[in-house]
C-alpha cells in the first residue's frame, strides 16, 4: 500500500521524467484532477492504468474511501492537470489523511511552475516565500498589507483574468517602483517573461491582453526599494 505524488509537465510533454512514467504504468490506480486532461498525457506515454477523478470539488468526500482502498493494498498515484499535486492544486488533504493512517507517501521530484519563474526573474532566490493564489475576496487586502513588509522575494500564481488587477493592487500596497517579474505559459510555445517595476508591468499587461497562466515574482522589501518609492 502506497501513495505516489507524481508531478506532470506544466506545458511541454518532454518535461515528464522516466521515473514518473514508470510509476504511473506500475500503479494500480491513478487519481487525476481532470481525467480528460490527463488522458492526453497518459495516451502520449502509453499508460493504460485506470483513472479516477480526484479534484477540489470532491476530495473532501472521497479522501477516506481512497485511503481505505490504499490500505487494502492498492498502489495509487496522484496527479494534477499540470505541475506537482498539492502546490495550489488538490493533494494536501489526501497526503495528510494517508500519513495519519500510516500509509506510505512518496513525492517524486518534477515540474512545478514557480521554480523556473523564480530563477528567470533575476530577483534574489536564496530566500523566498510562495504565496500561491491570493484570496479573491475575504482577506485579500489584509494579505496585501502583510506582503508589503515581506523581506524576501515573493512568488504568486494568477489567472489571465485577474493578473492586471493583482499587479495594480501589488503596486498600490507595495509601491509602484518595486521590482518584479511576470512569467506566463512556462515551457510552452509562447513562454514569456517580462521584468520591470510593478507599475511598468501593470501598464504592459493592460496594453497587451494577458493570455495563459501566470507566475508573478516580486522583490521583497529592502532599503534600496524603500528609497526608490
JSON list of C-alpha atoms in Angstrom, two decimals:
[
{"chain": "A", "resi": 1, "resn": "UNK", "atom": "CA", "xyz": [0.00, 0.00, 0.00]},
{"chain": "A", "resi": 2, "resn": "UNK", "atom": "CA", "xyz": [1.42, 3.31, -1.04]},
{"chain": "A", "resi": 3, "resn": "UNK", "atom": "CA", "xyz": [0.54, 6.72, -2.43]},
{"chain": "A", "resi": 4, "resn": "UNK", "atom": "CA", "xyz": [2.82, 8.32, -5.01]},
{"chain": "A", "resi": 5, "resn": "UNK", "atom": "CA", "xyz": [2.62, 12.05, -5.71]},
{"chain": "A", "resi": 6, "resn": "UNK", "atom": "CA", "xyz": [3.62, 12.40, -9.35]},
{"chain": "A", "resi": 7, "resn": "UNK", "atom": "CA", "xyz": [4.41, 15.76, -10.97]},
{"chain": "A", "resi": 8, "resn": "UNK", "atom": "CA", "xyz": [3.34, 16.19, -14.59]},
{"chain": "A", "resi": 9, "resn": "UNK", "atom": "CA", "xyz": [4.52, 18.74, -17.18]},
{"chain": "A", "resi": 10, "resn": "UNK", "atom": "CA", "xyz": [3.27, 22.32, -16.86]},
{"chain": "A", "resi": 11, "resn": "UNK", "atom": "CA", "xyz": [3.43, 22.61, -20.65]},
{"chain": "A", "resi": 12, "resn": "UNK", "atom": "CA", "xyz": [5.96, 20.69, -22.70]},
{"chain": "A", "resi": 13, "resn": "UNK", "atom": "CA", "xyz": [5.28, 16.95, -22.51]},
{"chain": "A", "resi": 14, "resn": "UNK", "atom": "CA", "xyz": [9.02, 16.29, -22.74]},
{"chain": "A", "resi": 15, "resn": "UNK", "atom": "CA", "xyz": [9.33, 17.53, -19.14]},
{"chain": "A", "resi": 16, "resn": "UNK", "atom": "CA", "xyz": [7.89, 14.22, -17.91]},
{"chain": "A", "resi": 17, "resn": "UNK", "atom": "CA", "xyz": [10.54, 12.14, -16.13]},
{"chain": "A", "resi": 18, "resn": "UNK", "atom": "CA", "xyz": [11.31, 8.48, -16.91]},
{"chain": "A", "resi": 19, "resn": "UNK", "atom": "CA", "xyz": [10.54, 7.62, -13.30]},
{"chain": "A", "resi": 20, "resn": "UNK", "atom": "CA", "xyz": [7.15, 9.36, -13.38]},
{"chain": "A", "resi": 21, "resn": "UNK", "atom": "CA", "xyz": [6.16, 7.37, -16.47]},
{"chain": "A", "resi": 22, "resn": "UNK", "atom": "CA", "xyz": [7.25, 4.09, -14.83]},
{"chain": "A", "resi": 23, "resn": "UNK", "atom": "CA", "xyz": [5.37, 4.81, -11.60]},
{"chain": "A", "resi": 24, "resn": "UNK", "atom": "CA", "xyz": [2.17, 5.67, -13.48]},
{"chain": "A", "resi": 25, "resn": "UNK", "atom": "CA", "xyz": [2.44, 2.48, -15.53]},
{"chain": "A", "resi": 26, "resn": "UNK", "atom": "CA", "xyz": [3.05, 0.28, -12.49]},
{"chain": "A", "resi": 27, "resn": "UNK", "atom": "CA", "xyz": [0.41, 1.84, -10.21]},
{"chain": "A", "resi": 28, "resn": "UNK", "atom": "CA", "xyz": [-2.94, 0.12, -9.72]},
{"chain": "A", "resi": 29, "resn": "UNK", "atom": "CA", "xyz": [-4.84, 3.40, -9.84]},
{"chain": "A", "resi": 30, "resn": "UNK", "atom": "CA", "xyz": [-4.25, 6.98, -10.97]},
{"chain": "A", "resi": 31, "resn": "UNK", "atom": "CA", "xyz": [-6.11, 9.77, -9.18]},
{"chain": "A", "resi": 32, "resn": "UNK", "atom": "CA", "xyz": [-6.42, 12.64, -11.66]},
{"chain": "A", "resi": 33, "resn": "UNK", "atom": "CA", "xyz": [-7.63, 16.21, -11.22]},
{"chain": "A", "resi": 34, "resn": "UNK", "atom": "CA", "xyz": [-9.31, 16.10, -14.64]},
{"chain": "A", "resi": 35, "resn": "UNK", "atom": "CA", "xyz": [-9.36, 12.71, -16.35]},
{"chain": "A", "resi": 36, "resn": "UNK", "atom": "CA", "xyz": [-9.96, 14.32, -19.75]},
{"chain": "A", "resi": 37, "resn": "UNK", "atom": "CA", "xyz": [-6.83, 16.48, -19.45]},
{"chain": "A", "resi": 38, "resn": "UNK", "atom": "CA", "xyz": [-4.71, 13.66, -18.03]},
{"chain": "A", "resi": 39, "resn": "UNK", "atom": "CA", "xyz": [-5.84, 11.19, -20.69]},
{"chain": "A", "resi": 40, "resn": "UNK", "atom": "CA", "xyz": [-3.87, 13.17, -23.27]},
{"chain": "A", "resi": 41, "resn": "UNK", "atom": "CA", "xyz": [-0.67, 12.75, -21.24]},
{"chain": "A", "resi": 42, "resn": "UNK", "atom": "CA", "xyz": [-1.31, 9.08, -20.49]},
{"chain": "A", "resi": 43, "resn": "UNK", "atom": "CA", "xyz": [-2.05, 8.28, -24.12]},
{"chain": "A", "resi": 44, "resn": "UNK", "atom": "CA", "xyz": [1.13, 10.07, -25.20]},
{"chain": "A", "resi": 45, "resn": "UNK", "atom": "CA", "xyz": [3.22, 7.79, -22.95]},
{"chain": "A", "resi": 46, "resn": "UNK", "atom": "CA", "xyz": [1.21, 4.61, -23.50]},
{"chain": "A", "resi": 47, "resn": "UNK", "atom": "CA", "xyz": [-0.06, 4.46, -19.92]},
{"chain": "A", "resi": 48, "resn": "UNK", "atom": "CA", "xyz": [-3.23, 2.40, -19.53]},
{"chain": "A", "resi": 49, "resn": "UNK", "atom": "CA", "xyz": [-3.62, 2.45, -15.73]},
{"chain": "A", "resi": 50, "resn": "UNK", "atom": "CA", "xyz": [-7.25, 3.07, -14.65]},
{"chain": "A", "resi": 51, "resn": "UNK", "atom": "CA", "xyz": [-8.06, 6.66, -13.63]},
{"chain": "A", "resi": 52, "resn": "UNK", "atom": "CA", "xyz": [-10.46, 8.07, -11.06]},
{"chain": "A", "resi": 53, "resn": "UNK", "atom": "CA", "xyz": [-11.34, 11.76, -10.57]},
{"chain": "A", "resi": 54, "resn": "UNK", "atom": "CA", "xyz": [-9.83, 13.49, -7.54]},
{"chain": "A", "resi": 55, "resn": "UNK", "atom": "CA", "xyz": [-10.32, 17.26, -7.60]},
{"chain": "A", "resi": 56, "resn": "UNK", "atom": "CA", "xyz": [-11.08, 20.17, -5.27]},
{"chain": "A", "resi": 57, "resn": "UNK", "atom": "CA", "xyz": [-14.83, 19.69, -5.63]},
{"chain": "A", "resi": 58, "resn": "UNK", "atom": "CA", "xyz": [-14.91, 16.07, -4.46]},
{"chain": "A", "resi": 59, "resn": "UNK", "atom": "CA", "xyz": [-11.73, 15.48, -2.45]},
{"chain": "A", "resi": 60, "resn": "UNK", "atom": "CA", "xyz": [-13.37, 16.14, 0.92]},
{"chain": "A", "resi": 61, "resn": "UNK", "atom": "CA", "xyz": [-15.90, 13.40, 0.19]},
{"chain": "A", "resi": 62, "resn": "UNK", "atom": "CA", "xyz": [-13.52, 10.87, -1.38]},
{"chain": "A", "resi": 63, "resn": "UNK", "atom": "CA", "xyz": [-10.38, 11.07, 0.77]},
{"chain": "A", "resi": 64, "resn": "UNK", "atom": "CA", "xyz": [-11.47, 8.47, 3.33]},
{"chain": "A", "resi": 65, "resn": "UNK", "atom": "CA", "xyz": [-12.53, 5.98, 0.65]},
{"chain": "A", "resi": 66, "resn": "UNK", "atom": "CA", "xyz": [-9.23, 6.42, -1.20]},
{"chain": "A", "resi": 67, "resn": "UNK", "atom": "CA", "xyz": [-7.23, 5.87, 1.97]},
{"chain": "A", "resi": 68, "resn": "UNK", "atom": "CA", "xyz": [-9.19, 2.70, 2.72]},
{"chain": "A", "resi": 69, "resn": "UNK", "atom": "CA", "xyz": [-8.53, 1.47, -0.80]},
{"chain": "A", "resi": 70, "resn": "UNK", "atom": "CA", "xyz": [-4.79, 2.09, -0.47]},
{"chain": "A", "resi": 71, "resn": "UNK", "atom": "CA", "xyz": [-4.69, 0.42, 2.96]},
{"chain": "A", "resi": 72, "resn": "UNK", "atom": "CA", "xyz": [-6.37, -2.61, 1.37]},
{"chain": "A", "resi": 73, "resn": "UNK", "atom": "CA", "xyz": [-3.32, -2.99, -0.87]},
{"chain": "A", "resi": 74, "resn": "UNK", "atom": "CA", "xyz": [-3.78, -0.57, -3.77]},
{"chain": "A", "resi": 75, "resn": "UNK", "atom": "CA", "xyz": [-0.79, 1.39, -5.07]},
{"chain": "A", "resi": 76, "resn": "UNK", "atom": "CA", "xyz": [-2.17, 4.79, -6.09]},
{"chain": "A", "resi": 77, "resn": "UNK", "atom": "CA", "xyz": [-0.58, 7.69, -7.94]},
{"chain": "A", "resi": 78, "resn": "UNK", "atom": "CA", "xyz": [-1.94, 11.22, -7.61]},
{"chain": "A", "resi": 79, "resn": "UNK", "atom": "CA", "xyz": [-1.51, 13.67, -10.50]},
{"chain": "A", "resi": 80, "resn": "UNK", "atom": "CA", "xyz": [-2.88, 17.15, -11.20]},
{"chain": "A", "resi": 81, "resn": "UNK", "atom": "CA", "xyz": [-3.56, 18.81, -14.54]},
{"chain": "A", "resi": 82, "resn": "UNK", "atom": "CA", "xyz": [-0.05, 20.29, -14.51]},
{"chain": "A", "resi": 83, "resn": "UNK", "atom": "CA", "xyz": [2.85, 20.52, -12.09]},
{"chain": "A", "resi": 84, "resn": "UNK", "atom": "CA", "xyz": [3.21, 18.99, -8.65]},
{"chain": "A", "resi": 85, "resn": "UNK", "atom": "CA", "xyz": [0.00, 17.98, -6.84]},
{"chain": "A", "resi": 86, "resn": "UNK", "atom": "CA", "xyz": [-0.79, 19.87, -3.61]},
{"chain": "A", "resi": 87, "resn": "UNK", "atom": "CA", "xyz": [1.03, 23.01, -4.84]},
{"chain": "A", "resi": 88, "resn": "UNK", "atom": "CA", "xyz": [-2.05, 25.21, -5.42]},
{"chain": "A", "resi": 89, "resn": "UNK", "atom": "CA", "xyz": [-3.76, 22.01, -6.55]},
{"chain": "A", "resi": 90, "resn": "UNK", "atom": "CA", "xyz": [-5.61, 19.15, -4.81]},
{"chain": "A", "resi": 91, "resn": "UNK", "atom": "CA", "xyz": [-3.44, 16.77, -2.82]},
{"chain": "A", "resi": 92, "resn": "UNK", "atom": "CA", "xyz": [-2.81, 18.13, 0.65]},
{"chain": "A", "resi": 93, "resn": "UNK", "atom": "CA", "xyz": [-5.90, 16.56, 2.21]},
{"chain": "A", "resi": 94, "resn": "UNK", "atom": "CA", "xyz": [-5.10, 13.14, 0.79]},
{"chain": "A", "resi": 95, "resn": "UNK", "atom": "CA", "xyz": [-1.44, 13.27, 1.82]},
{"chain": "A", "resi": 96, "resn": "UNK", "atom": "CA", "xyz": [-2.37, 14.30, 5.36]},
{"chain": "A", "resi": 97, "resn": "UNK", "atom": "CA", "xyz": [-5.01, 11.57, 5.64]},
{"chain": "A", "resi": 98, "resn": "UNK", "atom": "CA", "xyz": [-2.58, 8.93, 4.39]},
{"chain": "A", "resi": 99, "resn": "UNK", "atom": "CA", "xyz": [0.12, 9.99, 6.85]},
{"chain": "A", "resi": 100, "resn": "UNK", "atom": "CA", "xyz": [-2.38, 9.98, 9.72]},
{"chain": "A", "resi": 101, "resn": "UNK", "atom": "CA", "xyz": [-3.48, 6.46, 8.74]},
{"chain": "A", "resi": 102, "resn": "UNK", "atom": "CA", "xyz": [0.05, 5.13, 8.45]},
{"chain": "A", "resi": 103, "resn": "UNK", "atom": "CA", "xyz": [0.06, 4.91, 4.65]},
{"chain": "A", "resi": 104, "resn": "UNK", "atom": "CA", "xyz": [3.44, 5.46, 3.00]},
{"chain": "A", "resi": 105, "resn": "UNK", "atom": "CA", "xyz": [3.58, 8.58, 0.82]},
{"chain": "A", "resi": 106, "resn": "UNK", "atom": "CA", "xyz": [6.34, 9.31, -1.69]},
{"chain": "A", "resi": 107, "resn": "UNK", "atom": "CA", "xyz": [6.52, 12.53, -3.71]},
{"chain": "A", "resi": 108, "resn": "UNK", "atom": "CA", "xyz": [8.56, 12.34, -6.90]},
{"chain": "A", "resi": 109, "resn": "UNK", "atom": "CA", "xyz": [10.62, 15.37, -7.92]},
{"chain": "A", "resi": 110, "resn": "UNK", "atom": "CA", "xyz": [9.49, 17.09, -11.07]},
{"chain": "A", "resi": 111, "resn": "UNK", "atom": "CA", "xyz": [7.87, 20.04, -12.74]},
{"chain": "A", "resi": 112, "resn": "UNK", "atom": "CA", "xyz": [6.35, 22.96, -10.87]},
{"chain": "A", "resi": 113, "resn": "UNK", "atom": "CA", "xyz": [5.74, 26.36, -12.44]},
{"chain": "A", "resi": 114, "resn": "UNK", "atom": "CA", "xyz": [7.15, 28.67, -9.81]},
{"chain": "A", "resi": 115, "resn": "UNK", "atom": "CA", "xyz": [10.74, 27.39, -9.85]},
{"chain": "A", "resi": 116, "resn": "UNK", "atom": "CA", "xyz": [11.64, 28.41, -13.44]},
{"chain": "A", "resi": 117, "resn": "UNK", "atom": "CA", "xyz": [9.71, 31.68, -12.98]},
{"chain": "A", "resi": 118, "resn": "UNK", "atom": "CA", "xyz": [11.67, 32.47, -9.83]},
{"chain": "A", "resi": 119, "resn": "UNK", "atom": "CA", "xyz": [15.03, 31.75, -11.44]},
{"chain": "A", "resi": 120, "resn": "UNK", "atom": "CA", "xyz": [14.12, 33.64, -14.65]},
{"chain": "A", "resi": 121, "resn": "UNK", "atom": "CA", "xyz": [13.06, 36.69, -12.63]},
{"chain": "A", "resi": 122, "resn": "UNK", "atom": "CA", "xyz": [16.69, 37.54, -11.77]},
{"chain": "A", "resi": 123, "resn": "UNK", "atom": "CA", "xyz": [15.44, 38.53, -8.31]},
{"chain": "A", "resi": 124, "resn": "UNK", "atom": "CA", "xyz": [17.12, 37.14, -5.18]},
{"chain": "A", "resi": 125, "resn": "UNK", "atom": "CA", "xyz": [16.15, 33.48, -4.72]},
{"chain": "A", "resi": 126, "resn": "UNK", "atom": "CA", "xyz": [18.28, 32.40, -1.79]},
{"chain": "A", "resi": 127, "resn": "UNK", "atom": "CA", "xyz": [15.17, 33.01, 0.33]},
{"chain": "A", "resi": 128, "resn": "UNK", "atom": "CA", "xyz": [11.63, 33.32, -0.97]},
{"chain": "A", "resi": 129, "resn": "UNK", "atom": "CA", "xyz": [8.01, 32.81, 0.10]},
{"chain": "A", "resi": 130, "resn": "UNK", "atom": "CA", "xyz": [5.45, 31.05, -2.03]},
{"chain": "A", "resi": 131, "resn": "UNK", "atom": "CA", "xyz": [2.03, 32.71, -1.78]},
{"chain": "A", "resi": 132, "resn": "UNK", "atom": "CA", "xyz": [0.13, 30.77, -4.45]},
{"chain": "A", "resi": 133, "resn": "UNK", "atom": "CA", "xyz": [-3.16, 32.48, -5.31]},
{"chain": "A", "resi": 134, "resn": "UNK", "atom": "CA", "xyz": [-4.14, 35.49, -3.21]},
{"chain": "A", "resi": 135, "resn": "UNK", "atom": "CA", "xyz": [-7.60, 35.37, -1.60]},
{"chain": "A", "resi": 136, "resn": "UNK", "atom": "CA", "xyz": [-10.10, 36.59, -4.18]},
{"chain": "A", "resi": 137, "resn": "UNK", "atom": "CA", "xyz": [-12.28, 38.46, -1.70]},
{"chain": "A", "resi": 138, "resn": "UNK", "atom": "CA", "xyz": [-12.18, 37.94, 2.05]},
{"chain": "A", "resi": 139, "resn": "UNK", "atom": "CA", "xyz": [-8.74, 38.61, 3.47]},
{"chain": "A", "resi": 140, "resn": "UNK", "atom": "CA", "xyz": [-7.23, 39.89, 0.23]},
{"chain": "A", "resi": 141, "resn": "UNK", "atom": "CA", "xyz": [-6.44, 43.42, 1.43]},
{"chain": "A", "resi": 142, "resn": "UNK", "atom": "CA", "xyz": [-5.10, 42.09, 4.73]},
{"chain": "A", "resi": 143, "resn": "UNK", "atom": "CA", "xyz": [-2.76, 39.75, 2.89]},
{"chain": "A", "resi": 144, "resn": "UNK", "atom": "CA", "xyz": [-1.56, 42.53, 0.56]},
{"chain": "A", "resi": 145, "resn": "UNK", "atom": "CA", "xyz": [-0.73, 44.71, 3.56]},
{"chain": "A", "resi": 146, "resn": "UNK", "atom": "CA", "xyz": [1.22, 41.83, 5.09]},
{"chain": "A", "resi": 147, "resn": "UNK", "atom": "CA", "xyz": [3.16, 41.28, 1.85]},
{"chain": "A", "resi": 148, "resn": "UNK", "atom": "CA", "xyz": [4.21, 44.94, 1.84]},
{"chain": "A", "resi": 149, "resn": "UNK", "atom": "CA", "xyz": [6.51, 44.22, 4.77]},
{"chain": "A", "resi": 150, "resn": "UNK", "atom": "CA", "xyz": [7.82, 40.86, 3.50]},
{"chain": "A", "resi": 151, "resn": "UNK", "atom": "CA", "xyz": [11.61, 40.96, 3.31]},
{"chain": "A", "resi": 152, "resn": "UNK", "atom": "CA", "xyz": [12.21, 38.05, 0.92]},
{"chain": "A", "resi": 153, "resn": "UNK", "atom": "CA", "xyz": [11.19, 37.54, -2.70]},
{"chain": "A", "resi": 154, "resn": "UNK", "atom": "CA", "xyz": [7.51, 36.64, -3.13]},
{"chain": "A", "resi": 155, "resn": "UNK", "atom": "CA", "xyz": [6.02, 34.21, -5.67]},
{"chain": "A", "resi": 156, "resn": "UNK", "atom": "CA", "xyz": [2.33, 34.29, -6.62]},
{"chain": "A", "resi": 157, "resn": "UNK", "atom": "CA", "xyz": [0.12, 32.45, -9.09]},
{"chain": "A", "resi": 158, "resn": "UNK", "atom": "CA", "xyz": [-2.58, 34.24, -11.05]},
{"chain": "A", "resi": 159, "resn": "UNK", "atom": "CA", "xyz": [-5.05, 33.64, -13.84]},
{"chain": "A", "resi": 160, "resn": "UNK", "atom": "CA", "xyz": [-5.14, 35.79, -17.01]},
{"chain": "A", "resi": 161, "resn": "UNK", "atom": "CA", "xyz": [-8.49, 37.20, -15.89]},
{"chain": "A", "resi": 162, "resn": "UNK", "atom": "CA", "xyz": [-7.13, 38.74, -12.69]},
{"chain": "A", "resi": 163, "resn": "UNK", "atom": "CA", "xyz": [-3.45, 39.36, -13.40]},
{"chain": "A", "resi": 164, "resn": "UNK", "atom": "CA", "xyz": [-3.82, 43.07, -14.22]},
{"chain": "A", "resi": 165, "resn": "UNK", "atom": "CA", "xyz": [-5.93, 43.65, -11.10]},
{"chain": "A", "resi": 166, "resn": "UNK", "atom": "CA", "xyz": [-3.39, 41.80, -8.96]},
{"chain": "A", "resi": 167, "resn": "UNK", "atom": "CA", "xyz": [-0.44, 43.70, -10.40]},
{"chain": "A", "resi": 168, "resn": "UNK", "atom": "CA", "xyz": [-2.24, 47.01, -9.85]},
{"chain": "A", "resi": 169, "resn": "UNK", "atom": "CA", "xyz": [-3.02, 46.11, -6.24]},
{"chain": "A", "resi": 170, "resn": "UNK", "atom": "CA", "xyz": [0.54, 44.96, -5.61]},
{"chain": "A", "resi": 171, "resn": "UNK", "atom": "CA", "xyz": [1.74, 48.33, -6.96]},
{"chain": "A", "resi": 172, "resn": "UNK", "atom": "CA", "xyz": [-0.72, 50.11, -4.68]},
{"chain": "A", "resi": 173, "resn": "UNK", "atom": "CA", "xyz": [0.26, 48.25, -1.50]},
{"chain": "A", "resi": 174, "resn": "UNK", "atom": "CA", "xyz": [3.96, 47.53, -2.14]},
{"chain": "A", "resi": 175, "resn": "UNK", "atom": "CA", "xyz": [4.84, 50.59, -4.22]},
{"chain": "A", "resi": 176, "resn": "UNK", "atom": "CA", "xyz": [4.85, 51.08, -7.98]},
{"chain": "A", "resi": 177, "resn": "UNK", "atom": "CA", "xyz": [8.65, 51.06, -8.19]},
{"chain": "A", "resi": 178, "resn": "UNK", "atom": "CA", "xyz": [9.02, 47.65, -6.55]},
{"chain": "A", "resi": 179, "resn": "UNK", "atom": "CA", "xyz": [10.99, 45.35, -8.93]},
{"chain": "A", "resi": 180, "resn": "UNK", "atom": "CA", "xyz": [9.04, 42.37, -10.20]},
{"chain": "A", "resi": 181, "resn": "UNK", "atom": "CA", "xyz": [8.80, 39.79, -12.96]},
{"chain": "A", "resi": 182, "resn": "UNK", "atom": "CA", "xyz": [5.89, 38.10, -14.69]},
{"chain": "A", "resi": 183, "resn": "UNK", "atom": "CA", "xyz": [6.22, 34.73, -16.44]},
{"chain": "A", "resi": 184, "resn": "UNK", "atom": "CA", "xyz": [3.47, 33.11, -18.46]},
{"chain": "A", "resi": 185, "resn": "UNK", "atom": "CA", "xyz": [2.98, 29.88, -20.40]},
{"chain": "A", "resi": 186, "resn": "UNK", "atom": "CA", "xyz": [6.08, 28.32, -18.84]},
{"chain": "A", "resi": 187, "resn": "UNK", "atom": "CA", "xyz": [7.65, 25.59, -21.03]},
{"chain": "A", "resi": 188, "resn": "UNK", "atom": "CA", "xyz": [5.03, 26.18, -23.74]},
{"chain": "A", "resi": 189, "resn": "UNK", "atom": "CA", "xyz": [5.45, 27.59, -27.25]},
{"chain": "A", "resi": 190, "resn": "UNK", "atom": "CA", "xyz": [4.53, 31.14, -26.22]},
{"chain": "A", "resi": 191, "resn": "UNK", "atom": "CA", "xyz": [6.54, 31.22, -22.99]},
{"chain": "A", "resi": 192, "resn": "UNK", "atom": "CA", "xyz": [7.39, 34.78, -21.96]},
{"chain": "A", "resi": 193, "resn": "UNK", "atom": "CA", "xyz": [9.00, 36.56, -19.01]},
{"chain": "A", "resi": 194, "resn": "UNK", "atom": "CA", "xyz": [8.60, 40.31, -18.61]},
{"chain": "A", "resi": 195, "resn": "UNK", "atom": "CA", "xyz": [10.66, 42.16, -15.99]},
{"chain": "A", "resi": 196, "resn": "UNK", "atom": "CA", "xyz": [10.25, 45.68, -14.64]},
{"chain": "A", "resi": 197, "resn": "UNK", "atom": "CA", "xyz": [8.58, 47.58, -11.83]},
{"chain": "A", "resi": 198, "resn": "UNK", "atom": "CA", "xyz": [5.10, 46.74, -10.67]},
{"chain": "A", "resi": 199, "resn": "UNK", "atom": "CA", "xyz": [3.85, 49.92, -12.33]},
{"chain": "A", "resi": 200, "resn": "UNK", "atom": "CA", "xyz": [5.53, 49.06, -15.63]},
{"chain": "A", "resi": 201, "resn": "UNK", "atom": "CA", "xyz": [4.19, 45.51, -15.56]},
{"chain": "A", "resi": 202, "resn": "UNK", "atom": "CA", "xyz": [0.67, 46.73, -14.85]},
{"chain": "A", "resi": 203, "resn": "UNK", "atom": "CA", "xyz": [0.88, 49.07, -17.83]},
{"chain": "A", "resi": 204, "resn": "UNK", "atom": "CA", "xyz": [2.36, 46.35, -20.05]},
{"chain": "A", "resi": 205, "resn": "UNK", "atom": "CA", "xyz": [-0.35, 43.77, -19.39]},
{"chain": "A", "resi": 206, "resn": "UNK", "atom": "CA", "xyz": [-3.06, 46.41, -19.57]},
{"chain": "A", "resi": 207, "resn": "UNK", "atom": "CA", "xyz": [-1.91, 47.18, -23.11]},
{"chain": "A", "resi": 208, "resn": "UNK", "atom": "CA", "xyz": [-1.17, 43.55, -24.00]},
{"chain": "A", "resi": 209, "resn": "UNK", "atom": "CA", "xyz": [-4.21, 41.37, -23.21]},
{"chain": "A", "resi": 210, "resn": "UNK", "atom": "CA", "xyz": [-2.94, 38.62, -20.86]},
{"chain": "A", "resi": 211, "resn": "UNK", "atom": "CA", "xyz": [-3.15, 35.03, -22.05]},
{"chain": "A", "resi": 212, "resn": "UNK", "atom": "CA", "xyz": [-2.11, 31.82, -20.34]},
{"chain": "A", "resi": 213, "resn": "UNK", "atom": "CA", "xyz": [-1.29, 31.00, -16.73]},
{"chain": "A", "resi": 214, "resn": "UNK", "atom": "CA", "xyz": [0.87, 33.49, -14.83]},
{"chain": "A", "resi": 215, "resn": "UNK", "atom": "CA", "xyz": [3.55, 33.46, -12.14]},
{"chain": "A", "resi": 216, "resn": "UNK", "atom": "CA", "xyz": [4.29, 36.81, -10.53]},
{"chain": "A", "resi": 217, "resn": "UNK", "atom": "CA", "xyz": [7.60, 37.25, -8.72]},
{"chain": "A", "resi": 218, "resn": "UNK", "atom": "CA", "xyz": [8.06, 40.37, -6.58]},
{"chain": "A", "resi": 219, "resn": "UNK", "atom": "CA", "xyz": [11.16, 41.65, -4.81]},
{"chain": "A", "resi": 220, "resn": "UNK", "atom": "CA", "xyz": [10.99, 41.78, -1.04]},
{"chain": "A", "resi": 221, "resn": "UNK", "atom": "CA", "xyz": [11.09, 44.97, 0.97]},
{"chain": "A", "resi": 222, "resn": "UNK", "atom": "CA", "xyz": [14.57, 46.43, 1.27]},
{"chain": "A", "resi": 223, "resn": "UNK", "atom": "CA", "xyz": [16.21, 49.79, 1.99]},
{"chain": "A", "resi": 224, "resn": "UNK", "atom": "CA", "xyz": [17.02, 50.13, -1.70]},
{"chain": "A", "resi": 225, "resn": "UNK", "atom": "CA", "xyz": [13.40, 49.57, -2.72]},
{"chain": "A", "resi": 226, "resn": "UNK", "atom": "CA", "xyz": [12.14, 51.90, 0.03]},
{"chain": "A", "resi": 227, "resn": "UNK", "atom": "CA", "xyz": [14.36, 54.72, -1.24]},
{"chain": "A", "resi": 228, "resn": "UNK", "atom": "CA", "xyz": [13.02, 54.29, -4.79]},
{"chain": "A", "resi": 229, "resn": "UNK", "atom": "CA", "xyz": [9.48, 54.50, -3.52]}
]
